[in-house]
JSON list of C-alpha atoms in Angstrom, two decimals:
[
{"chain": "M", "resi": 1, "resn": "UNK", "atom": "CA", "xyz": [-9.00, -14.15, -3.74]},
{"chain": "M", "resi": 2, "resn": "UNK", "atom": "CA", "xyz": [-10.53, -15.37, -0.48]},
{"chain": "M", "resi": 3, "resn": "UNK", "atom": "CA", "xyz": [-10.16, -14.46, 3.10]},
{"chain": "M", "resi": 4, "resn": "UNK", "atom": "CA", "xyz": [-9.46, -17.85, 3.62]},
{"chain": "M", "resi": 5, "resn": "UNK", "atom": "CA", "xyz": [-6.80, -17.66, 0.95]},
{"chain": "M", "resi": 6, "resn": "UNK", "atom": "CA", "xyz": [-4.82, -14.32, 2.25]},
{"chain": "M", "resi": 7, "resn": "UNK", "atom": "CA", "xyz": [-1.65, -14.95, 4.73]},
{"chain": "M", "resi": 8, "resn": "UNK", "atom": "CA", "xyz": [-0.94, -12.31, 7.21]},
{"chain": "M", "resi": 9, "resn": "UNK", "atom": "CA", "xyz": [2.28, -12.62, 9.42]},
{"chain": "M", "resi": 10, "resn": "UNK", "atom": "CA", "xyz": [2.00, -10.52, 12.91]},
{"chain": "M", "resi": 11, "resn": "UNK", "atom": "CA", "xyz": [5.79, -9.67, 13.78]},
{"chain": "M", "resi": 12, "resn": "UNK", "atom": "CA", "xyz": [5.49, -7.97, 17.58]},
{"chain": "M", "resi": 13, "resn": "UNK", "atom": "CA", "xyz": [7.75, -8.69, 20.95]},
{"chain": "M", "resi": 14, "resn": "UNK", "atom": "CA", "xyz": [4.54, -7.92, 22.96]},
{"chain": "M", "resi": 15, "resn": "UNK", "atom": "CA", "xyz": [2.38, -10.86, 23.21]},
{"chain": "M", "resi": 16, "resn": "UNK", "atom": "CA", "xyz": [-0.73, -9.17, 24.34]},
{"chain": "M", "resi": 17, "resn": "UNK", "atom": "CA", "xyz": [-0.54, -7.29, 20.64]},
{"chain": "M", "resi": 18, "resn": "UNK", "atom": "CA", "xyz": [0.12, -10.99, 18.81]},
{"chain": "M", "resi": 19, "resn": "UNK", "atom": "CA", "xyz": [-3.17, -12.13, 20.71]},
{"chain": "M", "resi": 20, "resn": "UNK", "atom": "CA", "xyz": [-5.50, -9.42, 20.56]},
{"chain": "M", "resi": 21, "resn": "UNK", "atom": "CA", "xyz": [-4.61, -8.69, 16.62]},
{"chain": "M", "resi": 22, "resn": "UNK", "atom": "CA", "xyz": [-4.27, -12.28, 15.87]},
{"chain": "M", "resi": 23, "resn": "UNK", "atom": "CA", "xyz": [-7.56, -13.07, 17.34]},
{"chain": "M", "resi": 24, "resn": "UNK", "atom": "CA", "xyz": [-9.43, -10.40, 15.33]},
{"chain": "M", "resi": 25, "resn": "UNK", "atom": "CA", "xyz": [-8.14, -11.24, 11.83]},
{"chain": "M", "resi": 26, "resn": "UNK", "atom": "CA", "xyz": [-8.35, -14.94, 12.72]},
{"chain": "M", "resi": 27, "resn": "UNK", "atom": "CA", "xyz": [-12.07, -14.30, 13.04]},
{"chain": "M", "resi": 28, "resn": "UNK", "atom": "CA", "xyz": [-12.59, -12.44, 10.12]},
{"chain": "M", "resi": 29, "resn": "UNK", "atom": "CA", "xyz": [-11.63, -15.55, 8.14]},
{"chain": "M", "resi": 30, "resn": "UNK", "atom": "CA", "xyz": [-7.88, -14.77, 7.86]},
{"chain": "M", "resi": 31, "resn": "UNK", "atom": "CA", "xyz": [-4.86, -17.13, 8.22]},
{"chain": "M", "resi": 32, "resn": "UNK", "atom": "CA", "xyz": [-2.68, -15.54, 10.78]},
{"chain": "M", "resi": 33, "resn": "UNK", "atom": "CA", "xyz": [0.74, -16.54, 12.04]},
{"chain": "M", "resi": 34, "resn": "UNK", "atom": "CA", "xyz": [3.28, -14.69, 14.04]},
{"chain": "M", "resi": 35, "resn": "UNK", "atom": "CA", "xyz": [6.67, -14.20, 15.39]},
{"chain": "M", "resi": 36, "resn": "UNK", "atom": "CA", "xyz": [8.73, -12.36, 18.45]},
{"chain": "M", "resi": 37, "resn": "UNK", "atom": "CA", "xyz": [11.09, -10.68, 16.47]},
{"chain": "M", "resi": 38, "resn": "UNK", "atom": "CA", "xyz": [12.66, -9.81, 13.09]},
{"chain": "M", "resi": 39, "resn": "UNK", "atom": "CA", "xyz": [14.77, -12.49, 12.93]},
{"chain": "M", "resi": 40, "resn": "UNK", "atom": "CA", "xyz": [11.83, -15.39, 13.82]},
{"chain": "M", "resi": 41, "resn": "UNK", "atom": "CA", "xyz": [10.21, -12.85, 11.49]},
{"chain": "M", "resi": 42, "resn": "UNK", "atom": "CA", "xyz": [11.80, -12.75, 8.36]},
{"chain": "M", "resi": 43, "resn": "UNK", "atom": "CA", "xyz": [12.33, -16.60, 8.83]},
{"chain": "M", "resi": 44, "resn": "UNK", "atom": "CA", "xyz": [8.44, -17.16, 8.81]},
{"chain": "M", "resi": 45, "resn": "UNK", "atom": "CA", "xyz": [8.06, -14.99, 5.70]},
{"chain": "M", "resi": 46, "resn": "UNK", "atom": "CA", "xyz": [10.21, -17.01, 3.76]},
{"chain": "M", "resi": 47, "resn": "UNK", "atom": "CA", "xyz": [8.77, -20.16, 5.00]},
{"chain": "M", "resi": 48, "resn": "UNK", "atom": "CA", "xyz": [4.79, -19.07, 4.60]},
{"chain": "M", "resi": 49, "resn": "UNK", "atom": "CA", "xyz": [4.97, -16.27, 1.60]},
{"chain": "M", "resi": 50, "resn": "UNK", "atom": "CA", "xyz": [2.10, -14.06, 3.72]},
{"chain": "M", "resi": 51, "resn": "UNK", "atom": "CA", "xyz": [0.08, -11.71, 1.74]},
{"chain": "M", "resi": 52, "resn": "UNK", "atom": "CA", "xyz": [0.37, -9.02, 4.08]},
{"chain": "M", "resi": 53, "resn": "UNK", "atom": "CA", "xyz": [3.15, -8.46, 7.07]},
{"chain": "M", "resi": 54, "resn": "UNK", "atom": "CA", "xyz": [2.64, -6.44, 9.94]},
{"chain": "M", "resi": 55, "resn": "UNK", "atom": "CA", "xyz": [5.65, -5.51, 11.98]},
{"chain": "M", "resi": 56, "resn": "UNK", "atom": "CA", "xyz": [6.37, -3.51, 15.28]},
{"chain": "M", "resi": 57, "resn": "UNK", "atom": "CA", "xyz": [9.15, -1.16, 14.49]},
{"chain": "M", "resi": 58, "resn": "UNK", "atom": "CA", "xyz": [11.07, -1.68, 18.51]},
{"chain": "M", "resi": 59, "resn": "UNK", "atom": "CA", "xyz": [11.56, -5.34, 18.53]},
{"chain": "M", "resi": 60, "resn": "UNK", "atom": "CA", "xyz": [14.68, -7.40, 20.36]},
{"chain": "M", "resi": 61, "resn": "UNK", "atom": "CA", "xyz": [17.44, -9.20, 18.30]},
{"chain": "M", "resi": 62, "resn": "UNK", "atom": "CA", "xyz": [16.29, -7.46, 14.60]},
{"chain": "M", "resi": 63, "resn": "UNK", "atom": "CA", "xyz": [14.40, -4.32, 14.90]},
{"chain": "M", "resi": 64, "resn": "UNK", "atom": "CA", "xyz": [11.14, -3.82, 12.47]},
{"chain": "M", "resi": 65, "resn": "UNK", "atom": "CA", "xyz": [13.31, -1.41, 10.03]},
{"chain": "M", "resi": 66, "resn": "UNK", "atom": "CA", "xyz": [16.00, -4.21, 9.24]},
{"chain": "M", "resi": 67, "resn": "UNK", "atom": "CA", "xyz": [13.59, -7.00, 9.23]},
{"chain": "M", "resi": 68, "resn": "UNK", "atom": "CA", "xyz": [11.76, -4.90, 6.75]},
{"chain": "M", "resi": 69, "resn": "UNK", "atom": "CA", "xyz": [14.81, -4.23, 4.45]},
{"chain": "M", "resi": 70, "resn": "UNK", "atom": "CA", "xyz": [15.65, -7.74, 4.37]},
{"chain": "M", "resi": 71, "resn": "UNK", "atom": "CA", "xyz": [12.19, -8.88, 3.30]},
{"chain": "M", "resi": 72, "resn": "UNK", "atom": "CA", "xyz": [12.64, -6.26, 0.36]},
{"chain": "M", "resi": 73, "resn": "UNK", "atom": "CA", "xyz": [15.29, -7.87, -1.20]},
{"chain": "M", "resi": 74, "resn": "UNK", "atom": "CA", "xyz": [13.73, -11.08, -2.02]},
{"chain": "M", "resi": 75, "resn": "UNK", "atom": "CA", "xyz": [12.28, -12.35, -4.72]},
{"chain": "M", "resi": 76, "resn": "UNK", "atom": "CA", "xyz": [9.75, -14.48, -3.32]},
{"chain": "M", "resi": 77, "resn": "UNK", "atom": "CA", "xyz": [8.29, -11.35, -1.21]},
{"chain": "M", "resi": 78, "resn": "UNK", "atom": "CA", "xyz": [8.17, -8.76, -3.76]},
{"chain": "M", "resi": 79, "resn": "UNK", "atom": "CA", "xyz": [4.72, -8.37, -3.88]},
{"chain": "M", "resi": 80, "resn": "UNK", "atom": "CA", "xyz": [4.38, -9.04, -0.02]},
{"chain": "M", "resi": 81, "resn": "UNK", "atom": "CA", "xyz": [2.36, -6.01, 1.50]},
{"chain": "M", "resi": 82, "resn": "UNK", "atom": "CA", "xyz": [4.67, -4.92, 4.32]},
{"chain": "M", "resi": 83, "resn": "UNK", "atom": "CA", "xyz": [2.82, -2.61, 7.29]},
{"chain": "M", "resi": 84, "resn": "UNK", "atom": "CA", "xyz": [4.41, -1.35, 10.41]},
{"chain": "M", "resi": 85, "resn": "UNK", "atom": "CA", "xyz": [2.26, -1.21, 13.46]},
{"chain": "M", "resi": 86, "resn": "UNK", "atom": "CA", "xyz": [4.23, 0.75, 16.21]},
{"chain": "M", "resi": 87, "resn": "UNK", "atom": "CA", "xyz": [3.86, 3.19, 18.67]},
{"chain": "M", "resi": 88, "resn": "UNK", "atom": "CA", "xyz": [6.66, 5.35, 17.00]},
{"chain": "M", "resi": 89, "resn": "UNK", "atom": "CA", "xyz": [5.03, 7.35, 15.40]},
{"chain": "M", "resi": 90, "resn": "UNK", "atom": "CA", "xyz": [7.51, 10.41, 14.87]},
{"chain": "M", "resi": 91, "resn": "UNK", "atom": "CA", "xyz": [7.95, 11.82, 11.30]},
{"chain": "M", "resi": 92, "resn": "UNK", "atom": "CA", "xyz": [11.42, 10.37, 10.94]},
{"chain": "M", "resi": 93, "resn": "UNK", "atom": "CA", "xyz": [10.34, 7.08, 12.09]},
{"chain": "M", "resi": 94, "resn": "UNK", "atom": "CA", "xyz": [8.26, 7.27, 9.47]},
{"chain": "M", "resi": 95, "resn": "UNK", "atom": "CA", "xyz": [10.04, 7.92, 6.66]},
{"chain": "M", "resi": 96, "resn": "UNK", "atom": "CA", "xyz": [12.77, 5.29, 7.71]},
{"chain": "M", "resi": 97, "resn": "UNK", "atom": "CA", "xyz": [10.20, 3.05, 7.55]},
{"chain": "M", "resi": 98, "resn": "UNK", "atom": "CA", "xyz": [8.67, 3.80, 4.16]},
{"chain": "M", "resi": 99, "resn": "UNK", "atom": "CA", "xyz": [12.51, 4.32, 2.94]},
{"chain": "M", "resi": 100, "resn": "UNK", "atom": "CA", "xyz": [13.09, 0.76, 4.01]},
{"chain": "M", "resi": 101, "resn": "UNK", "atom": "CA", "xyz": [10.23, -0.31, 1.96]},
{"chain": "M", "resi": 102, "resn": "UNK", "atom": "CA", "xyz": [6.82, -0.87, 3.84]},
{"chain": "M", "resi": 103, "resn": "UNK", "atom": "CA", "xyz": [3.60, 0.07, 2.30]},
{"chain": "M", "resi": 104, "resn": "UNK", "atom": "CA", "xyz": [2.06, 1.96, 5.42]},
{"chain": "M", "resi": 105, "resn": "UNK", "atom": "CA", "xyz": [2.55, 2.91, 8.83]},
{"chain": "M", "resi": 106, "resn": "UNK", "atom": "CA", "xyz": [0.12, 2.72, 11.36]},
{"chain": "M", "resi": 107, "resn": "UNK", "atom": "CA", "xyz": [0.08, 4.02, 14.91]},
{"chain": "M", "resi": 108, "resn": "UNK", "atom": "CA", "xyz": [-0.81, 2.81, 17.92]},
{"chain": "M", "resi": 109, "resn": "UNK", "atom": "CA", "xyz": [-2.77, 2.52, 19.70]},
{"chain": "M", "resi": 110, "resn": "UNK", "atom": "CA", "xyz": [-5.76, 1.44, 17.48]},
{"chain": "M", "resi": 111, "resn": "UNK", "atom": "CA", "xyz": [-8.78, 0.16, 17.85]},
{"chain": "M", "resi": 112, "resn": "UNK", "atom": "CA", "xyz": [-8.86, -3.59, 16.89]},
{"chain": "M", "resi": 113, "resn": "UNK", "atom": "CA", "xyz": [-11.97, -2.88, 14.60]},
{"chain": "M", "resi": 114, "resn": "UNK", "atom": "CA", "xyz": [-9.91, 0.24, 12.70]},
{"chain": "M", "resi": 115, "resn": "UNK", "atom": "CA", "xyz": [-6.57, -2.23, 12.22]},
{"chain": "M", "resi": 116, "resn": "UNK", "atom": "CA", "xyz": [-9.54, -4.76, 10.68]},
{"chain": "M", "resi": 117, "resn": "UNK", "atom": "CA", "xyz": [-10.01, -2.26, 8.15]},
{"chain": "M", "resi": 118, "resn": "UNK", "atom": "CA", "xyz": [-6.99, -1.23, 7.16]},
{"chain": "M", "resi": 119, "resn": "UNK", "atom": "CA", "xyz": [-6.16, -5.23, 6.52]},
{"chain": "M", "resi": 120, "resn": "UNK", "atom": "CA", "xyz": [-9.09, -4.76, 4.45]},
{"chain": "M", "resi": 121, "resn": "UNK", "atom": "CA", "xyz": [-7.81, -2.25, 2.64]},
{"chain": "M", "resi": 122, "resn": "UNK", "atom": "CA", "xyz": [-4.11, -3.21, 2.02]},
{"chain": "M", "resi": 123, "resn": "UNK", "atom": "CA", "xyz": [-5.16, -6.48, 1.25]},
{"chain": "M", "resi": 124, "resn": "UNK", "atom": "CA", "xyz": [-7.96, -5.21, -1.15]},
{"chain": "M", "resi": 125, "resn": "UNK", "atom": "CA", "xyz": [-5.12, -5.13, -4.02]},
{"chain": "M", "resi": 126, "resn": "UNK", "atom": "CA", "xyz": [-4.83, -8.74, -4.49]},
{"chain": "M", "resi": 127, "resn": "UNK", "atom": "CA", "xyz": [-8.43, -8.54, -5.64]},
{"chain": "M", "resi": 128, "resn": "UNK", "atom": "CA", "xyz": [-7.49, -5.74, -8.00]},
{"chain": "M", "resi": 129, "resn": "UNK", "atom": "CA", "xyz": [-4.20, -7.16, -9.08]},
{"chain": "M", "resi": 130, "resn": "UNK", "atom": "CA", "xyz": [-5.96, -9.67, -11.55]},
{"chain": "M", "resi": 131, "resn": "UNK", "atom": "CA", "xyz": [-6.98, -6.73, -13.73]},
{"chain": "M", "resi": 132, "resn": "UNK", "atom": "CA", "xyz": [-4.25, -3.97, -13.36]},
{"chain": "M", "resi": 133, "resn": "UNK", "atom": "CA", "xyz": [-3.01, -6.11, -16.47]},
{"chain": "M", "resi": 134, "resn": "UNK", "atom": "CA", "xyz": [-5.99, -5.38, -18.78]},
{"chain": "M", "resi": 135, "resn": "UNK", "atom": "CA", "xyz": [-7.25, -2.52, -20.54]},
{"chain": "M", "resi": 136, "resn": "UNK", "atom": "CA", "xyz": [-10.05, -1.75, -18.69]},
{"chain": "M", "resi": 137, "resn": "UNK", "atom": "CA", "xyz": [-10.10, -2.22, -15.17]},
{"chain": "M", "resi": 138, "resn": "UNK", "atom": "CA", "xyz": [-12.14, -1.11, -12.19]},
{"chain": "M", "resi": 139, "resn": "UNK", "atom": "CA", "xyz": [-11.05, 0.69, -9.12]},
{"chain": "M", "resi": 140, "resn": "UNK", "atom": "CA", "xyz": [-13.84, 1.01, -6.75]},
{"chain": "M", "resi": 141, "resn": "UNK", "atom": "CA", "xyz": [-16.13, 3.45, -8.45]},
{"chain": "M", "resi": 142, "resn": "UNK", "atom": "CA", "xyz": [-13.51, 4.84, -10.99]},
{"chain": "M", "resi": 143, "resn": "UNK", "atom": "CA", "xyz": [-13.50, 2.75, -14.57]},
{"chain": "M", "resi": 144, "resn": "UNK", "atom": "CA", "xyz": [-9.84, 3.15, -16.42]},
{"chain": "M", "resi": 145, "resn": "UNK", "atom": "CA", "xyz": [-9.84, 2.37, -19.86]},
{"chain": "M", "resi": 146, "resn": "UNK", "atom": "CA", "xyz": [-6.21, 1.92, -20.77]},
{"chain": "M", "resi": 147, "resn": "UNK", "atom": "CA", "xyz": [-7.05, 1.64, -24.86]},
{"chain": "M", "resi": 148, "resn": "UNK", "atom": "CA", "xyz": [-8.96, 4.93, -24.94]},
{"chain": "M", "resi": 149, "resn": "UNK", "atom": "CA", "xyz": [-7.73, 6.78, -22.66]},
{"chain": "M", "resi": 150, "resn": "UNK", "atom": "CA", "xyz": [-10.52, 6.80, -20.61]},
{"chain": "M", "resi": 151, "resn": "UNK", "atom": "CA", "xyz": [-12.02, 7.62, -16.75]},
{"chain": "M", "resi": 152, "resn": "UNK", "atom": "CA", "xyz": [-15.57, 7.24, -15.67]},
{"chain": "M", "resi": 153, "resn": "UNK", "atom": "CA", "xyz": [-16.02, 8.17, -12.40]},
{"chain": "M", "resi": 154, "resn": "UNK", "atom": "CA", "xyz": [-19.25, 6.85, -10.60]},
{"chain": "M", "resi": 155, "resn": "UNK", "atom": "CA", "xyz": [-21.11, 7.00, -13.88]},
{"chain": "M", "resi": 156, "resn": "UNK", "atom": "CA", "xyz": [-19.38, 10.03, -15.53]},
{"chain": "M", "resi": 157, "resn": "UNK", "atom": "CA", "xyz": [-16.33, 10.54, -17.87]},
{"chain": "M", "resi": 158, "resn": "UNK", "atom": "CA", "xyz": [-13.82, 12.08, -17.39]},
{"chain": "M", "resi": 159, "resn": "UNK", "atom": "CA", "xyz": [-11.23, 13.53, -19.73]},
{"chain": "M", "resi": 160, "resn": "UNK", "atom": "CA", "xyz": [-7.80, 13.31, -18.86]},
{"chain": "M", "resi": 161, "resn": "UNK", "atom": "CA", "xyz": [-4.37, 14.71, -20.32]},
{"chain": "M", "resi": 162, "resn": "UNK", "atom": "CA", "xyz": [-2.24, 11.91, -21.09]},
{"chain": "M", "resi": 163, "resn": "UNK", "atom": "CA", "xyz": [0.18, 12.41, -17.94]},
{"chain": "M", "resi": 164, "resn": "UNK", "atom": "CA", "xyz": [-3.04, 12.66, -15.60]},
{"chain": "M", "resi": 165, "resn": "UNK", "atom": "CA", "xyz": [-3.85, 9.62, -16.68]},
{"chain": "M", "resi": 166, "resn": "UNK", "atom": "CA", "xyz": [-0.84, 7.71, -16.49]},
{"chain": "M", "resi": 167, "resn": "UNK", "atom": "CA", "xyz": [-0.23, 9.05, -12.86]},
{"chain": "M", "resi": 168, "resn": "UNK", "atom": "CA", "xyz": [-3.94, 8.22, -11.84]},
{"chain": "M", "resi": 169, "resn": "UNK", "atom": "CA", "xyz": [-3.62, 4.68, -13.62]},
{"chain": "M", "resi": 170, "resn": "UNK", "atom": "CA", "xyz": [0.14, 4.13, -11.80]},
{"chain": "M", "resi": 171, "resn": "UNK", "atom": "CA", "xyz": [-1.54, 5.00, -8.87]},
{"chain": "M", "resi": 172, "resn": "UNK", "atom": "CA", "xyz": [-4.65, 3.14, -8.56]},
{"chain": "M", "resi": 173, "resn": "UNK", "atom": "CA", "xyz": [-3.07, -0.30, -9.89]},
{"chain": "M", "resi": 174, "resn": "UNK", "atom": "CA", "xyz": [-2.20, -0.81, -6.10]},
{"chain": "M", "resi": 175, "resn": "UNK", "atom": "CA", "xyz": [-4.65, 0.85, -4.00]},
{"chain": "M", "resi": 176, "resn": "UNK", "atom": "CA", "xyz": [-2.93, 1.74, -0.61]},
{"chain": "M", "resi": 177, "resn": "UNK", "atom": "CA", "xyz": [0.97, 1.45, -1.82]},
{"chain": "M", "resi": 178, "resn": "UNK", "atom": "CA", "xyz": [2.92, 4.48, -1.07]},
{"chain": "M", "resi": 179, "resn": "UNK", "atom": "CA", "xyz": [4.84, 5.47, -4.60]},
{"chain": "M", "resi": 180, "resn": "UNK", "atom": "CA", "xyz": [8.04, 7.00, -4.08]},
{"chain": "M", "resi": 181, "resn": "UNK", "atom": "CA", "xyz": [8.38, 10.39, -6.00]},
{"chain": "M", "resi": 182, "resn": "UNK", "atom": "CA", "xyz": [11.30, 9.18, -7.84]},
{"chain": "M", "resi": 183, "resn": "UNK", "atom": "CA", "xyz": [8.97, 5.91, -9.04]},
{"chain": "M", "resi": 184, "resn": "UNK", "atom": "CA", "xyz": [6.57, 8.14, -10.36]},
{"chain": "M", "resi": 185, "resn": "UNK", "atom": "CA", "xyz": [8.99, 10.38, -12.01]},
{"chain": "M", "resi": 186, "resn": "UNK", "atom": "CA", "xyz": [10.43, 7.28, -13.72]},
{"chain": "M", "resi": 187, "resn": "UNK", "atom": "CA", "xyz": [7.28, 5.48, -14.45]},
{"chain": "M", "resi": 188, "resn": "UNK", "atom": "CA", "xyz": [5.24, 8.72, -15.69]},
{"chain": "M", "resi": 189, "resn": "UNK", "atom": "CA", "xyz": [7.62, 10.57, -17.37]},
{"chain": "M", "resi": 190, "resn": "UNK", "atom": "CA", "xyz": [10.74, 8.74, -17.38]},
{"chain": "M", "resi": 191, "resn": "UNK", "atom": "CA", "xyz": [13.33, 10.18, -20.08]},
{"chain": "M", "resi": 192, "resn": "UNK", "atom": "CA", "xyz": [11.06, 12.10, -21.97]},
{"chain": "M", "resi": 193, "resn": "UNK", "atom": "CA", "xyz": [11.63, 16.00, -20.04]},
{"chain": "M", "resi": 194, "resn": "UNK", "atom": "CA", "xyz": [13.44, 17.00, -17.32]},
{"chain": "M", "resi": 195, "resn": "UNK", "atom": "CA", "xyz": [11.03, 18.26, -13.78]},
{"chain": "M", "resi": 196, "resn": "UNK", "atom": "CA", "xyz": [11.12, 18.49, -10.74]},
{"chain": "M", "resi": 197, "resn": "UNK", "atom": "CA", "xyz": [8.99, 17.30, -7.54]},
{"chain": "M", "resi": 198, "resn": "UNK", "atom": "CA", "xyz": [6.66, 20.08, -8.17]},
{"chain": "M", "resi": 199, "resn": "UNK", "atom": "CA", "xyz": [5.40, 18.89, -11.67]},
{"chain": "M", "resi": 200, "resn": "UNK", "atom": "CA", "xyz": [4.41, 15.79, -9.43]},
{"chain": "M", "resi": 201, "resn": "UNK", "atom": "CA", "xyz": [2.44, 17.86, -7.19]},
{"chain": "M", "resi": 202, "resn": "UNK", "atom": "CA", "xyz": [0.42, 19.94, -9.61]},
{"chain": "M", "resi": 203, "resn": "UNK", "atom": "CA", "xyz": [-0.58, 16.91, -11.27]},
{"chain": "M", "resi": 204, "resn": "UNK", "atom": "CA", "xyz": [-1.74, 15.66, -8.06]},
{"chain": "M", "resi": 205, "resn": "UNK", "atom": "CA", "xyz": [-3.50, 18.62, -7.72]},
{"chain": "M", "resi": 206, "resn": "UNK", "atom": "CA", "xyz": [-5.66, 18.75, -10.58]},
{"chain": "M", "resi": 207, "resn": "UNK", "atom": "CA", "xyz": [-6.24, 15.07, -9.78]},
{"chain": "M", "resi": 208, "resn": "UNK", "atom": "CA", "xyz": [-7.95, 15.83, -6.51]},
{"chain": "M", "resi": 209, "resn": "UNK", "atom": "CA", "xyz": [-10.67, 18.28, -8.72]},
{"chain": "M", "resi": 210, "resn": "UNK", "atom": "CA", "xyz": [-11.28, 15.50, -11.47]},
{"chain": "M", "resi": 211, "resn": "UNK", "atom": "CA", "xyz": [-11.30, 12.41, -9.30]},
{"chain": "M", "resi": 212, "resn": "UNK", "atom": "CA", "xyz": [-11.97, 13.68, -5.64]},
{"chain": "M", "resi": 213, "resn": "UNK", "atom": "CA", "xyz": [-9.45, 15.08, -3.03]},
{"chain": "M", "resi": 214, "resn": "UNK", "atom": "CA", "xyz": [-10.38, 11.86, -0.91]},
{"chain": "M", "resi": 215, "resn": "UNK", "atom": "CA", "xyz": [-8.66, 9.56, -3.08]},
{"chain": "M", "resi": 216, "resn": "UNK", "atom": "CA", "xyz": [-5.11, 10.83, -2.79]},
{"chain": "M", "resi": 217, "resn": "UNK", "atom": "CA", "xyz": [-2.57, 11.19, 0.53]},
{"chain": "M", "resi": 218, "resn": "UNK", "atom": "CA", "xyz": [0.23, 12.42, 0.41]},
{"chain": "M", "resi": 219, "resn": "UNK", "atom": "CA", "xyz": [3.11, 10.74, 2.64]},
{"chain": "M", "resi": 220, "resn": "UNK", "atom": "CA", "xyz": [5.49, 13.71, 3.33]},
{"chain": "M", "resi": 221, "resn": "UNK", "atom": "CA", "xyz": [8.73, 13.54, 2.54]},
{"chain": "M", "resi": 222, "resn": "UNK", "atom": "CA", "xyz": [8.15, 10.14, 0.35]},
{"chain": "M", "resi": 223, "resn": "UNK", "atom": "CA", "xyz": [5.37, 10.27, -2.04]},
{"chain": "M", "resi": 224, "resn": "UNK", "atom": "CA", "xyz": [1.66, 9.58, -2.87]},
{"chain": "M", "resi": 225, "resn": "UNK", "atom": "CA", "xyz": [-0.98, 6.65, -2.68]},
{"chain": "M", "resi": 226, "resn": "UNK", "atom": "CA", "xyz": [-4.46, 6.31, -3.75]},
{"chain": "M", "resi": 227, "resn": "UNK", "atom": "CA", "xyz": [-7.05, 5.35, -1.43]},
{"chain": "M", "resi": 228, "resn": "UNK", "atom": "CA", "xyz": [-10.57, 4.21, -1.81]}
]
């Protein structure tokens, strides 16, 4: 998909913010609209399905958070990418936003080229989502063959146990999304055994020395996402 093609909706009460961040992804070739609040916010989702949302958190009328969990539940915006630019940037803040559903969380203040590339990022799974579908599908440098069970990793393979590989392939079919540890619990191992968190984090672990510690962050207190 195009620049030209992605939607991004700026939800902020400061209008300095909606120019200066509107003004930058305008001119990297991205169509931009914005709103004051949640409520003009969640208004001009529904009306312009954006790709990607960013939201302040502290907003007048409907605050980021409920604007947020409102988006969530509907249907038209489930695959919406939903960020939260704010200058809350405390731990619990945090998780409430991730628990009310956004895909990242990013402090301010930032510098205008940085929030460029995190756009870039986030919005980098649209381009991926056309192959997440197939059996073999590429993730930056990192080749997943779904049929054999495969990994090549800039040029090398890589053997993985069959859980490794189901966590690294739920993982890297949306580059950037936070999964909750509960999602991966259900997706990866679902009824099969009984574990806890920790089984999560082990896998994780042995992750980091197959594929590269780089590629994986951990969100405290919510879960993991893969980064390129």
């Amino acid at each position: 998909m195009k620049k030209k093609d992605l939607r991004i909706l700026l939800v902020d009460d400061e209008p300095d913010i909606l120019e200066i961040v509107g003004y930058n992804l305008t001119t990297e070739g991205y169509q931009v609209f914005t709103a004051k609040n949640g409520i003009e916010g969640v208004a001009m989702a529904k009306k312009k399905l954006p790709h990607l949302i960013i939201l302040d958190v502290m907003m007048p009328e409907m605050d980021g958070i409920e604007a947020c969990g409102i988006i969530r539940k509907n249907p038209s915006l489930e695959n919406t990418i939903v960020a939260f630019l704010t200058a809350r940037g405390e731990d619990y803040s945090q998780m409430a936003g991730f628990d009310a559903g956004a895909d990242d969380y990013i402090t301010k203040p930032i510098k205008p080229k940085v929030l460029v590339r995190k756009v870039k990022a986030l919005l980098r799974r649209f381009k991926e989502d056309a192959t997440v579908d197939e059996e073999i599908f590429k993730v930056g440098k990192i080749v997943i063959n779904r049929e054999e069970y495969k990994i090549i990793n800039d040029g090398k393979e890589i053997v993985l146990p069959r859980k490794e590989f189901e966590l690294l392939s739920l993982l890297t079919s949306k580059p950037n999304k936070v999964f909750k540890r509960e999602v991966i619990l259900d997706r990866v191992w679902g009824n099969e055994v009984v574990v806890g968190g920790r089984t999560i984090d082990v896998h994780i672990r042995k992750l980091r020395e197959k594929i590269g510690d780089d590629h994986f962050k951990t969100v405290k207190g919510v879960g993991y996402k893969f980064v390129l």
